[in-house]
Amino acid sequence: MHRLEEDVNKLEAPISCDPSGPKGTLAMGYELPDELILSGMVIAGEDMVVLDGYVVIENGIIKEVCEGRERGHFEGIICPAFVNAHTHVADSIAKDPPFMSLADLVGPSGLKHRILESASDERLVESMRLSISEMLNTGTCAFGDFREGGPHGVDLLIRALEGLEIRSRIFGRPLKDPEDIHPACWGVGLSSTRDYDRGFVEEVVRIARREGKRVAIHAGEAGRDDIEGALAIEPDILIHLSRAELSDLRSVADSGASVVVCPRSNLFTRAGLPDIKAMLSLEINVCVGTDNLMINSTSIFRDMELISKALVRDDRQVFMMCTINGARALGMDERLGSIDPGKEARVIVFDRRSSNLKGSLNPLASIVRRAEPSDIMLRI
């Protein structure tokens, strides 16, 4: 056995965690009133327009978004909570492995799968629960997870989610029988088409469609040779496309599929960086995922800064990718992803007076480029 796997298997019993409080509580731990008024700079609507105003929340639902000053319970920069569109939360059982190739790390017989297969259920549940709690603590209100391990793996994630006020979309993965899709799954989440027999993939997709489930698949990460095959199954969501060329992206745009980019993951595996500017110019719904938690934290803040400074110099577009676009891809945009009347109040309030944010010339730019979880004064 690889030395790293031996070290992982020697870990002691799961560490107890103290997850974020339930919806309707402050980060500090006490309950919110039935009616709450938040005032300051509001990043409002699905177009993320910055206005000087206030938000009225009643029983966890946004009632009003208004311009003008109103004395509120909290004053700061008010924005929608993040949506992490692609994770592998169980991978957090073994963080920060040595640098290695994509195939050695996550291939069918790679380090990740060997560790997952040898781990106990208790350790897997605890590692997932800690990671989900960290998402909550860093401002994420919803996530989509590719869950390996067949129906049993999905059961473990459901256990990890118990009592945590976060929205989830589970993309299960059958092991050998294409019918083996857990009923709690919102969709199926496949690795590259090169990892399967073509007939198996087609049968999994047929069954998923019959049951009204979405189809998501990795493509264009190790190379572009699996993009055409991925598009042939008419997926709802494509993950990565870091190796995609413009002709591939035009085909993706024609398909209507959403794309989840994971640039921090691509940097680690040297899979190249996605051409997000081209994706946006083609009007593809682009969203962001923190991907493999062996190599990345769950913090969307790190992705926003990287994308804004290195790939897309458009802070509003980057913020949309991490909020409303992710909600659209996961079928949650009618409930969350933006500050609009009638939606759930999944909201973050940043402290404009923090040492990091004081002096900001542009609140939206400051959130995208420099904000940290420590700047959050309230999360709902």
mmCIF file of C-alpha atoms in Angstrom:
data_model
loop_
_atom_site.group_PDB
_atom_site.id
_atom_site.type_symbol
_atom_site.label_atom_id
_atom_site.label_comp_id
_atom_site.label_asym_id
_atom_site.label_seq_id
_atom_site.Cartn_x
_atom_site.Cartn_y
_atom_site.Cartn_z
ATOM 1 C CA MET A 1 0.000 0.000 0.000
ATOM 2 C CA HIS A 2 1.161 3.515 -0.812
ATOM 3 C CA ARG A 3 2.626 5.238 2.256
ATOM 4 C CA LEU A 4 0.113 8.091 2.039
ATOM 5 C CA GLU A 5 -2.780 5.625 2.100
ATOM 6 C CA GLU A 6 -1.249 3.936 5.132
ATOM 7 C CA ASP A 7 -1.095 7.308 6.891
ATOM 8 C CA VAL A 8 -4.714 8.033 6.035
ATOM 9 C CA ASN A 9 -5.866 4.675 7.337
ATOM 10 C CA LYS A 10 -4.056 5.260 10.642
ATOM 11 C CA LEU A 11 -6.181 8.310 11.402
ATOM 12 C CA GLU A 12 -8.000 8.085 14.692
ATOM 13 C CA ALA A 13 -11.768 8.041 15.186
ATOM 14 C CA PRO A 14 -13.737 10.868 13.568
ATOM 15 C CA ILE A 15 -13.332 14.292 15.129
ATOM 16 C CA SER A 16 -16.588 15.791 16.372
ATOM 17 C CA CYS A 17 -17.579 18.958 14.556
ATOM 18 C CA ASP A 18 -19.644 21.962 15.505
ATOM 19 C CA PRO A 19 -21.511 22.806 12.290
ATOM 20 C CA SER A 20 -22.919 26.187 11.449
ATOM 21 C CA GLY A 21 -26.135 27.112 13.180
ATOM 22 C CA PRO A 22 -29.522 26.572 11.526
ATOM 23 C CA LYS A 23 -31.094 28.951 9.064
ATOM 24 C CA GLY A 24 -32.345 32.058 10.805
ATOM 25 C CA THR A 25 -29.401 32.366 13.182
ATOM 26 C CA LEU A 26 -26.480 34.715 13.268
ATOM 27 C CA ALA A 27 -22.948 33.532 12.789
ATOM 28 C CA MET A 28 -22.568 34.467 16.469
ATOM 29 C CA GLY A 29 -25.235 31.933 17.409
ATOM 30 C CA TYR A 30 -28.388 33.734 18.525
ATOM 31 C CA GLU A 31 -31.764 33.825 16.807
ATOM 32 C CA LEU A 32 -32.927 36.470 14.379
ATOM 33 C CA PRO A 33 -36.254 38.293 14.741
ATOM 34 C CA ASP A 34 -39.211 37.303 12.542
ATOM 35 C CA GLU A 35 -38.766 40.575 10.641
ATOM 36 C CA LEU A 36 -35.282 41.768 9.824
ATOM 37 C CA ILE A 37 -34.117 44.878 7.973
ATOM 38 C CA LEU A 38 -30.655 44.929 6.426
ATOM 39 C CA SER A 39 -29.411 48.255 5.113
ATOM 40 C CA GLY A 40 -26.380 49.483 3.220
ATOM 41 C CA MET A 41 -25.031 48.623 -0.215
ATOM 42 C CA VAL A 42 -27.277 45.903 -1.650
ATOM 43 C CA ILE A 43 -26.203 43.663 -4.522
ATOM 44 C CA ALA A 44 -29.713 43.137 -5.833
ATOM 45 C CA GLY A 45 -31.507 41.151 -8.507
ATOM 46 C CA GLU A 46 -30.240 38.530 -10.905
ATOM 47 C CA ASP A 47 -28.172 41.190 -12.703
ATOM 48 C CA MET A 48 -26.365 41.984 -9.410
ATOM 49 C CA VAL A 49 -27.054 45.715 -9.482
ATOM 50 C CA VAL A 50 -25.412 47.612 -6.610
ATOM 51 C CA LEU A 51 -27.794 50.022 -4.912
ATOM 52 C CA ASP A 52 -27.815 52.050 -1.731
ATOM 53 C CA GLY A 53 -30.871 50.715 0.052
ATOM 54 C CA TYR A 54 -32.298 48.063 2.315
ATOM 55 C CA VAL A 55 -33.761 44.549 2.338
ATOM 56 C CA VAL A 56 -36.779 43.499 4.398
ATOM 57 C CA ILE A 57 -36.857 39.836 5.426
ATOM 58 C CA GLU A 58 -39.875 38.161 7.012
ATOM 59 C CA ASN A 59 -39.684 34.619 8.359
ATOM 60 C CA GLY A 60 -36.744 33.748 6.178
ATOM 61 C CA ILE A 61 -38.215 35.144 2.922
ATOM 62 C CA ILE A 62 -37.178 38.343 1.158
ATOM 63 C CA LYS A 63 -40.209 40.665 1.257
ATOM 64 C CA GLU A 64 -38.826 43.922 -0.156
ATOM 65 C CA VAL A 65 -35.698 45.291 -1.806
ATOM 66 C CA CYS A 66 -35.765 49.091 -1.784
ATOM 67 C CA GLU A 67 -33.542 52.023 -2.657
ATOM 68 C CA GLY A 68 -33.023 54.746 -0.072
ATOM 69 C CA ARG A 69 -31.813 54.781 3.491
ATOM 70 C CA GLU A 70 -33.608 52.891 6.226
ATOM 71 C CA ARG A 71 -32.268 52.191 9.655
ATOM 72 C CA GLY A 72 -31.720 48.472 9.792
ATOM 73 C CA HIS A 73 -30.790 45.794 12.268
ATOM 74 C CA PHE A 74 -27.484 45.355 10.390
ATOM 75 C CA GLU A 75 -25.656 47.669 8.030
ATOM 76 C CA GLY A 76 -23.039 46.519 5.577
ATOM 77 C CA ILE A 77 -22.645 45.081 2.087
ATOM 78 C CA ILE A 78 -25.607 42.775 1.524
ATOM 79 C CA CYS A 79 -25.341 40.084 -1.119
ATOM 80 C CA PRO A 80 -26.715 36.638 -1.978
ATOM 81 C CA ALA A 81 -24.939 33.621 -0.523
ATOM 82 C CA PHE A 82 -22.755 31.513 -2.815
ATOM 83 C CA VAL A 83 -23.657 28.405 -4.794
ATOM 84 C CA ASN A 84 -20.857 25.844 -5.161
ATOM 85 C CA ALA A 85 -21.890 24.024 -8.329
ATOM 86 C CA HIS A 86 -19.451 21.097 -8.229
ATOM 87 C CA THR A 87 -17.823 19.291 -5.314
ATOM 88 C CA HIS A 88 -16.570 15.880 -4.261
ATOM 89 C CA VAL A 89 -17.017 16.364 -0.525
ATOM 90 C CA ALA A 90 -15.918 12.852 0.477
ATOM 91 C CA ASP A 91 -12.475 13.550 -0.975
ATOM 92 C CA SER A 92 -11.743 15.740 2.033
ATOM 93 C CA ILE A 93 -10.922 12.569 3.964
ATOM 94 C CA ALA A 94 -7.334 12.905 2.644
ATOM 95 C CA LYS A 95 -6.291 16.513 2.144
ATOM 96 C CA ASP A 96 -3.269 17.840 0.268
ATOM 97 C CA PRO A 97 -1.669 14.792 -1.352
ATOM 98 C CA PRO A 98 1.657 15.098 -3.171
ATOM 99 C CA PHE A 99 1.605 16.761 -6.580
ATOM 100 C CA MET A 100 0.766 14.100 -9.143
ATOM 101 C CA SER A 101 -0.841 13.637 -12.539
ATOM 102 C CA LEU A 102 -4.590 13.775 -13.007
ATOM 103 C CA ALA A 103 -4.737 10.050 -13.799
ATOM 104 C CA ASP A 104 -2.698 9.107 -10.719
ATOM 105 C CA LEU A 105 -4.850 11.308 -8.511
ATOM 106 C CA VAL A 106 -8.439 10.703 -9.668
ATOM 107 C CA GLY A 107 -8.271 8.107 -12.446
ATOM 108 C CA PRO A 108 -10.277 4.865 -12.102
ATOM 109 C CA SER A 109 -7.477 3.259 -10.056
ATOM 110 C CA GLY A 110 -5.993 6.508 -8.751
ATOM 111 C CA LEU A 111 -5.118 7.522 -5.216
ATOM 112 C CA LYS A 112 -8.496 9.095 -4.506
ATOM 113 C CA HIS A 113 -10.492 5.962 -5.276
ATOM 114 C CA ARG A 114 -8.144 3.678 -3.384
ATOM 115 C CA ILE A 115 -8.481 5.853 -0.275
ATOM 116 C CA LEU A 116 -12.268 6.107 -0.565
ATOM 117 C CA GLU A 117 -12.650 2.361 -0.988
ATOM 118 C CA SER A 118 -10.590 1.620 2.121
ATOM 119 C CA ALA A 119 -12.196 4.245 4.390
ATOM 120 C CA SER A 120 -14.819 3.398 6.993
ATOM 121 C CA ASP A 121 -18.332 4.756 6.718
ATOM 122 C CA GLU A 122 -17.866 6.722 9.939
ATOM 123 C CA ARG A 123 -14.789 8.548 8.668
ATOM 124 C CA LEU A 124 -16.407 9.302 5.343
ATOM 125 C CA VAL A 125 -19.528 10.758 6.970
ATOM 126 C CA GLU A 126 -17.488 12.857 9.359
ATOM 127 C CA SER A 127 -15.181 14.237 6.665
ATOM 128 C CA MET A 128 -18.169 15.163 4.499
ATOM 129 C CA ARG A 129 -19.967 16.790 7.417
ATOM 130 C CA LEU A 130 -16.938 18.889 8.295
ATOM 131 C CA SER A 131 -16.582 20.039 4.688
ATOM 132 C CA ILE A 132 -20.267 20.919 4.378
ATOM 133 C CA SER A 133 -20.037 22.863 7.650
ATOM 134 C CA GLU A 134 -17.045 24.737 6.253
ATOM 135 C CA MET A 135 -19.075 25.666 3.186
ATOM 136 C CA LEU A 136 -21.733 27.152 5.443
ATOM 137 C CA ASN A 137 -19.131 29.033 7.463
ATOM 138 C CA THR A 138 -17.645 30.571 4.306
ATOM 139 C CA GLY A 139 -20.949 31.796 2.888
ATOM 140 C CA THR A 140 -22.139 28.943 0.672
ATOM 141 C CA CYS A 141 -25.849 28.139 0.865
ATOM 142 C CA ALA A 142 -26.115 25.386 -1.769
ATOM 143 C CA PHE A 143 -23.880 22.879 -3.528
ATOM 144 C CA GLY A 144 -23.915 20.113 -6.089
ATOM 145 C CA ASP A 145 -21.942 16.983 -5.274
ATOM 146 C CA PHE A 146 -20.713 14.095 -7.390
ATOM 147 C CA ARG A 147 -21.112 11.160 -5.030
ATOM 148 C CA GLU A 148 -19.171 8.008 -5.759
ATOM 149 C CA GLY A 149 -19.827 4.646 -4.110
ATOM 150 C CA GLY A 150 -23.197 3.824 -5.639
ATOM 151 C CA PRO A 151 -26.399 4.048 -3.579
ATOM 152 C CA HIS A 152 -24.484 3.367 -0.355
ATOM 153 C CA GLY A 153 -22.265 6.376 -1.027
ATOM 154 C CA VAL A 154 -25.361 8.526 -1.450
ATOM 155 C CA ASP A 155 -26.745 7.240 1.857
ATOM 156 C CA LEU A 156 -23.546 8.373 3.567
ATOM 157 C CA LEU A 157 -23.885 11.880 2.163
ATOM 158 C CA ILE A 158 -27.501 12.043 3.288
ATOM 159 C CA ARG A 159 -26.314 11.139 6.795
ATOM 160 C CA ALA A 160 -23.663 13.845 6.653
ATOM 161 C CA LEU A 161 -26.277 16.440 5.683
ATOM 162 C CA GLU A 162 -28.580 15.779 8.637
ATOM 163 C CA GLY A 163 -29.365 18.953 10.568
ATOM 164 C CA LEU A 164 -27.297 21.250 8.337
ATOM 165 C CA GLU A 165 -29.208 24.120 6.736
ATOM 166 C CA ILE A 166 -27.723 23.910 3.279
ATOM 167 C CA ARG A 167 -29.339 23.064 -0.041
ATOM 168 C CA SER A 168 -27.816 20.143 -1.909
ATOM 169 C CA ARG A 169 -28.109 18.446 -5.266
ATOM 170 C CA ILE A 170 -26.681 14.933 -5.256
ATOM 171 C CA PHE A 171 -25.373 13.460 -8.500
ATOM 172 C CA GLY A 172 -25.033 9.724 -7.912
ATOM 173 C CA ARG A 173 -22.899 7.310 -9.858
ATOM 174 C CA PRO A 174 -23.955 3.678 -10.470
ATOM 175 C CA LEU A 175 -21.223 1.135 -9.871
ATOM 176 C CA LYS A 176 -22.002 -1.780 -12.202
ATOM 177 C CA ASP A 177 -25.764 -1.873 -12.723
ATOM 178 C CA PRO A 178 -27.091 1.135 -14.688
ATOM 179 C CA GLU A 179 -30.361 0.839 -12.741
ATOM 180 C CA ASP A 180 -28.474 1.363 -9.491
ATOM 181 C CA ILE A 181 -29.362 5.051 -9.080
ATOM 182 C CA HIS A 182 -30.384 6.161 -5.604
ATOM 183 C CA PRO A 183 -33.908 7.683 -5.606
ATOM 184 C CA ALA A 184 -32.674 10.682 -3.586
ATOM 185 C CA CYS A 185 -30.330 11.732 -6.389
ATOM 186 C CA TRP A 186 -31.243 14.839 -8.348
ATOM 187 C CA GLY A 187 -29.065 13.594 -11.139
ATOM 188 C CA VAL A 188 -26.281 11.268 -12.240
ATOM 189 C CA GLY A 189 -22.679 12.469 -12.165
ATOM 190 C CA LEU A 190 -20.313 10.646 -14.498
ATOM 191 C CA SER A 191 -16.574 10.898 -14.963
ATOM 192 C CA SER A 192 -15.198 11.104 -18.503
ATOM 193 C CA THR A 193 -16.833 8.954 -21.198
ATOM 194 C CA ARG A 194 -13.414 7.399 -21.717
ATOM 195 C CA ASP A 195 -13.814 5.668 -18.316
ATOM 196 C CA TYR A 196 -16.852 3.611 -19.357
ATOM 197 C CA ASP A 197 -18.172 1.278 -21.972
ATOM 198 C CA ARG A 198 -20.303 3.365 -24.343
ATOM 199 C CA GLY A 199 -23.327 1.128 -23.871
ATOM 200 C CA PHE A 200 -23.150 1.546 -20.096
ATOM 201 C CA VAL A 201 -23.162 5.347 -20.365
ATOM 202 C CA GLU A 202 -26.088 5.359 -22.752
ATOM 203 C CA GLU A 203 -28.109 3.063 -20.484
ATOM 204 C CA VAL A 204 -27.381 5.147 -17.383
ATOM 205 C CA VAL A 205 -28.518 8.274 -19.233
ATOM 206 C CA ARG A 206 -31.652 6.556 -20.549
ATOM 207 C CA ILE A 207 -32.626 5.462 -17.038
ATOM 208 C CA ALA A 208 -31.838 8.875 -15.568
ATOM 209 C CA ARG A 209 -34.046 10.592 -18.144
ATOM 210 C CA ARG A 210 -36.836 8.091 -17.539
ATOM 211 C CA GLU A 211 -36.759 8.998 -13.850
ATOM 212 C CA GLY A 212 -36.644 12.752 -14.472
ATOM 213 C CA LYS A 213 -33.045 13.165 -13.286
ATOM 214 C CA ARG A 214 -30.398 15.517 -14.663
ATOM 215 C CA VAL A 215 -27.200 14.348 -16.331
ATOM 216 C CA ALA A 216 -23.782 15.839 -15.531
ATOM 217 C CA ILE A 217 -20.418 14.671 -16.795
ATOM 218 C CA HIS A 218 -16.722 15.589 -16.677
ATOM 219 C CA ALA A 219 -15.303 16.518 -20.074
ATOM 220 C CA GLY A 220 -12.363 18.320 -21.601
ATOM 221 C CA GLU A 221 -10.126 18.031 -18.551
ATOM 222 C CA ALA A 222 -7.376 15.533 -19.435
ATOM 223 C CA GLY A 223 -7.842 16.318 -23.137
ATOM 224 C CA ARG A 224 -10.537 17.359 -25.571
ATOM 225 C CA ASP A 225 -11.066 13.870 -26.995
ATOM 226 C CA ASP A 226 -14.018 13.164 -24.679
ATOM 227 C CA ILE A 227 -15.983 16.361 -25.360
ATOM 228 C CA GLU A 228 -17.790 15.099 -28.451
ATOM 229 C CA GLY A 229 -18.795 11.904 -26.633
ATOM 230 C CA ALA A 230 -20.020 13.902 -23.652
ATOM 231 C CA LEU A 231 -22.144 16.149 -25.858
ATOM 232 C CA ALA A 232 -23.597 13.095 -27.594
ATOM 233 C CA ILE A 233 -25.450 12.096 -24.399
ATOM 234 C CA GLU A 234 -27.047 15.582 -24.252
ATOM 235 C CA PRO A 235 -25.958 16.458 -20.715
ATOM 236 C CA ASP A 236 -27.471 19.214 -18.622
ATOM 237 C CA ILE A 237 -24.120 20.102 -17.035
ATOM 238 C CA LEU A 238 -20.517 19.756 -18.216
ATOM 239 C CA ILE A 239 -17.660 19.939 -15.726
ATOM 240 C CA HIS A 240 -14.256 21.530 -16.500
ATOM 241 C CA LEU A 241 -13.793 21.995 -20.299
ATOM 242 C CA SER A 242 -10.342 23.358 -19.487
ATOM 243 C CA ARG A 243 -8.977 21.805 -22.705
ATOM 244 C CA ALA A 244 -11.898 22.884 -24.887
ATOM 245 C CA GLU A 245 -11.258 24.852 -28.062
ATOM 246 C CA LEU A 246 -13.563 27.492 -29.495
ATOM 247 C CA SER A 247 -15.236 24.984 -31.825
ATOM 248 C CA ASP A 248 -16.016 22.779 -28.820
ATOM 249 C CA LEU A 249 -17.464 25.704 -26.915
ATOM 250 C CA ARG A 250 -19.708 26.615 -29.834
ATOM 251 C CA SER A 251 -21.094 23.083 -29.727
ATOM 252 C CA VAL A 252 -21.624 23.402 -25.976
ATOM 253 C CA ALA A 253 -23.462 26.690 -26.478
ATOM 254 C CA ASP A 254 -25.698 25.069 -29.090
ATOM 255 C CA SER A 255 -26.499 22.248 -26.664
ATOM 256 C CA GLY A 256 -27.772 24.591 -23.967
ATOM 257 C CA ALA A 257 -25.777 22.817 -21.246
ATOM 258 C CA SER A 258 -24.392 24.691 -18.255
ATOM 259 C CA VAL A 259 -20.643 24.547 -17.620
ATOM 260 C CA VAL A 260 -19.004 24.356 -14.206
ATOM 261 C CA VAL A 261 -15.434 25.621 -14.227
ATOM 262 C CA CYS A 262 -12.958 24.580 -11.524
ATOM 263 C CA PRO A 263 -9.783 26.597 -12.183
ATOM 264 C CA ARG A 264 -8.070 25.933 -8.839
ATOM 265 C CA SER A 265 -8.385 22.211 -9.462
ATOM 266 C CA ASN A 266 -7.117 22.607 -13.024
ATOM 267 C CA LEU A 267 -4.044 24.452 -11.771
ATOM 268 C CA PHE A 268 -3.154 21.608 -9.422
ATOM 269 C CA THR A 269 -3.560 18.896 -12.062
ATOM 270 C CA ARG A 270 -2.042 21.013 -14.862
ATOM 271 C CA ALA A 271 -5.176 20.486 -16.921
ATOM 272 C CA GLY A 272 -5.056 24.012 -18.298
ATOM 273 C CA LEU A 273 -7.364 26.896 -17.514
ATOM 274 C CA PRO A 274 -10.824 27.190 -19.075
ATOM 275 C CA ASP A 275 -11.547 29.927 -21.606
ATOM 276 C CA ILE A 276 -14.278 31.507 -19.492
ATOM 277 C CA LYS A 277 -14.339 34.725 -21.545
ATOM 278 C CA ALA A 278 -15.206 32.736 -24.665
ATOM 279 C CA MET A 279 -17.849 30.766 -22.763
ATOM 280 C CA LEU A 280 -19.504 33.958 -21.563
ATOM 281 C CA SER A 281 -19.346 35.551 -25.020
ATOM 282 C CA LEU A 282 -21.234 32.502 -26.337
ATOM 283 C CA GLU A 283 -23.859 33.029 -23.600
ATOM 284 C CA ILE A 284 -23.139 29.720 -21.893
ATOM 285 C CA ASN A 285 -24.383 29.552 -18.305
ATOM 286 C CA VAL A 286 -20.999 29.368 -16.551
ATOM 287 C CA CYS A 287 -20.765 28.594 -12.846
ATOM 288 C CA VAL A 288 -18.043 27.682 -10.375
ATOM 289 C CA GLY A 289 -17.157 24.596 -8.346
ATOM 290 C CA THR A 290 -14.399 23.979 -5.824
ATOM 291 C CA ASP A 291 -14.198 20.378 -7.132
ATOM 292 C CA ASN A 292 -11.917 17.865 -5.432
ATOM 293 C CA LEU A 293 -11.562 18.609 -1.719
ATOM 294 C CA MET A 294 -8.360 16.608 -1.491
ATOM 295 C CA ILE A 295 -6.667 19.526 -3.211
ATOM 296 C CA ASN A 296 -8.949 22.530 -2.623
ATOM 297 C CA SER A 297 -10.744 24.188 0.251
ATOM 298 C CA THR A 298 -14.487 24.750 -0.070
ATOM 299 C CA SER A 299 -14.082 28.545 -0.067
ATOM 300 C CA ILE A 300 -15.616 30.284 -3.079
ATOM 301 C CA PHE A 301 -13.634 33.401 -2.135
ATOM 302 C CA ARG A 302 -10.452 31.829 -3.503
ATOM 303 C CA ASP A 303 -12.103 31.002 -6.828
ATOM 304 C CA MET A 304 -13.595 34.472 -7.248
ATOM 305 C CA GLU A 305 -10.270 36.195 -6.758
ATOM 306 C CA LEU A 306 -8.433 33.850 -9.119
ATOM 307 C CA ILE A 307 -11.046 34.099 -11.870
ATOM 308 C CA SER A 308 -11.363 37.871 -11.607
ATOM 309 C CA LYS A 309 -7.646 38.625 -11.612
ATOM 310 C CA ALA A 310 -6.433 35.968 -14.038
ATOM 311 C CA LEU A 311 -9.288 34.982 -16.340
ATOM 312 C CA VAL A 312 -12.257 37.363 -16.481
ATOM 313 C CA ARG A 313 -11.798 41.021 -15.561
ATOM 314 C CA ASP A 314 -15.485 41.543 -14.968
ATOM 315 C CA ASP A 315 -16.404 41.413 -11.280
ATOM 316 C CA ARG A 316 -20.153 41.336 -11.866
ATOM 317 C CA GLN A 317 -19.883 38.337 -14.208
ATOM 318 C CA VAL A 318 -17.614 36.526 -11.763
ATOM 319 C CA PHE A 319 -20.027 37.146 -8.895
ATOM 320 C CA MET A 320 -22.954 35.906 -11.002
ATOM 321 C CA MET A 321 -20.994 32.731 -11.781
ATOM 322 C CA CYS A 322 -20.714 32.056 -8.046
ATOM 323 C CA THR A 323 -24.364 32.811 -7.218
ATOM 324 C CA ILE A 324 -27.279 32.959 -9.666
ATOM 325 C CA ASN A 325 -25.572 31.002 -12.464
ATOM 326 C CA GLY A 326 -24.847 28.120 -10.116
ATOM 327 C CA ALA A 327 -28.424 28.254 -8.853
ATOM 328 C CA ARG A 328 -29.668 28.013 -12.457
ATOM 329 C CA ALA A 329 -27.478 25.011 -13.210
ATOM 330 C CA LEU A 330 -28.766 23.242 -10.095
ATOM 331 C CA GLY A 331 -32.404 24.162 -10.700
ATOM 332 C CA MET A 332 -32.599 26.404 -7.634
ATOM 333 C CA ASP A 333 -32.799 29.862 -9.185
ATOM 334 C CA GLU A 334 -36.474 30.367 -8.348
ATOM 335 C CA ARG A 335 -35.616 30.001 -4.643
ATOM 336 C CA LEU A 336 -32.112 31.404 -4.194
ATOM 337 C CA GLY A 337 -29.029 32.804 -5.903
ATOM 338 C CA SER A 338 -30.080 36.453 -5.858
ATOM 339 C CA ILE A 339 -31.703 39.046 -3.606
ATOM 340 C CA ASP A 340 -35.214 39.272 -5.021
ATOM 341 C CA PRO A 341 -38.647 39.478 -3.349
ATOM 342 C CA GLY A 342 -40.158 36.040 -2.812
ATOM 343 C CA LYS A 343 -36.838 34.190 -2.691
ATOM 344 C CA GLU A 344 -35.354 32.573 0.372
ATOM 345 C CA ALA A 345 -33.213 34.968 2.376
ATOM 346 C CA ARG A 346 -29.944 33.137 1.774
ATOM 347 C CA VAL A 347 -27.925 36.270 2.403
ATOM 348 C CA ILE A 348 -24.455 37.363 3.525
ATOM 349 C CA VAL A 349 -23.742 40.745 5.119
ATOM 350 C CA PHE A 350 -20.134 41.941 4.953
ATOM 351 C CA ASP A 351 -18.722 44.416 7.436
ATOM 352 C CA ARG A 352 -17.702 47.540 5.461
ATOM 353 C CA ARG A 353 -15.703 48.693 8.480
ATOM 354 C CA SER A 354 -13.459 45.630 8.643
ATOM 355 C CA SER A 355 -9.758 46.309 8.224
ATOM 356 C CA ASN A 356 -9.882 44.420 4.933
ATOM 357 C CA LEU A 357 -12.899 46.182 3.376
ATOM 358 C CA LYS A 358 -12.732 49.697 4.819
ATOM 359 C CA GLY A 359 -11.829 52.136 2.067
ATOM 360 C CA SER A 360 -13.506 50.075 -0.674
ATOM 361 C CA LEU A 361 -14.233 52.074 -3.847
ATOM 362 C CA ASN A 362 -16.516 49.380 -5.244
ATOM 363 C CA PRO A 363 -18.283 46.927 -2.898
ATOM 364 C CA LEU A 364 -18.883 44.301 -5.578
ATOM 365 C CA ALA A 365 -15.257 44.386 -6.694
ATOM 366 C CA SER A 366 -14.086 44.187 -3.097
ATOM 367 C CA ILE A 367 -16.158 41.078 -2.409
ATOM 368 C CA VAL A 368 -14.914 39.366 -5.564
ATOM 369 C CA ARG A 369 -11.253 40.352 -5.316
ATOM 370 C CA ARG A 370 -10.358 40.615 -1.638
ATOM 371 C CA ALA A 371 -13.115 39.610 0.787
ATOM 372 C CA GLU A 372 -12.469 36.855 3.310
ATOM 373 C CA PRO A 373 -14.815 34.803 5.515
ATOM 374 C CA SER A 374 -13.604 36.912 8.461
ATOM 375 C CA ASP A 375 -15.319 39.946 6.853
ATOM 376 C CA ILE A 376 -18.747 38.297 7.207
ATOM 377 C CA MET A 377 -20.794 39.829 10.020
ATOM 378 C CA LEU A 378 -24.051 37.953 9.287
ATOM 379 C CA ARG A 379 -25.088 34.945 7.278
ATOM 380 C CA ILE A 380 -28.602 33.618 6.980
#
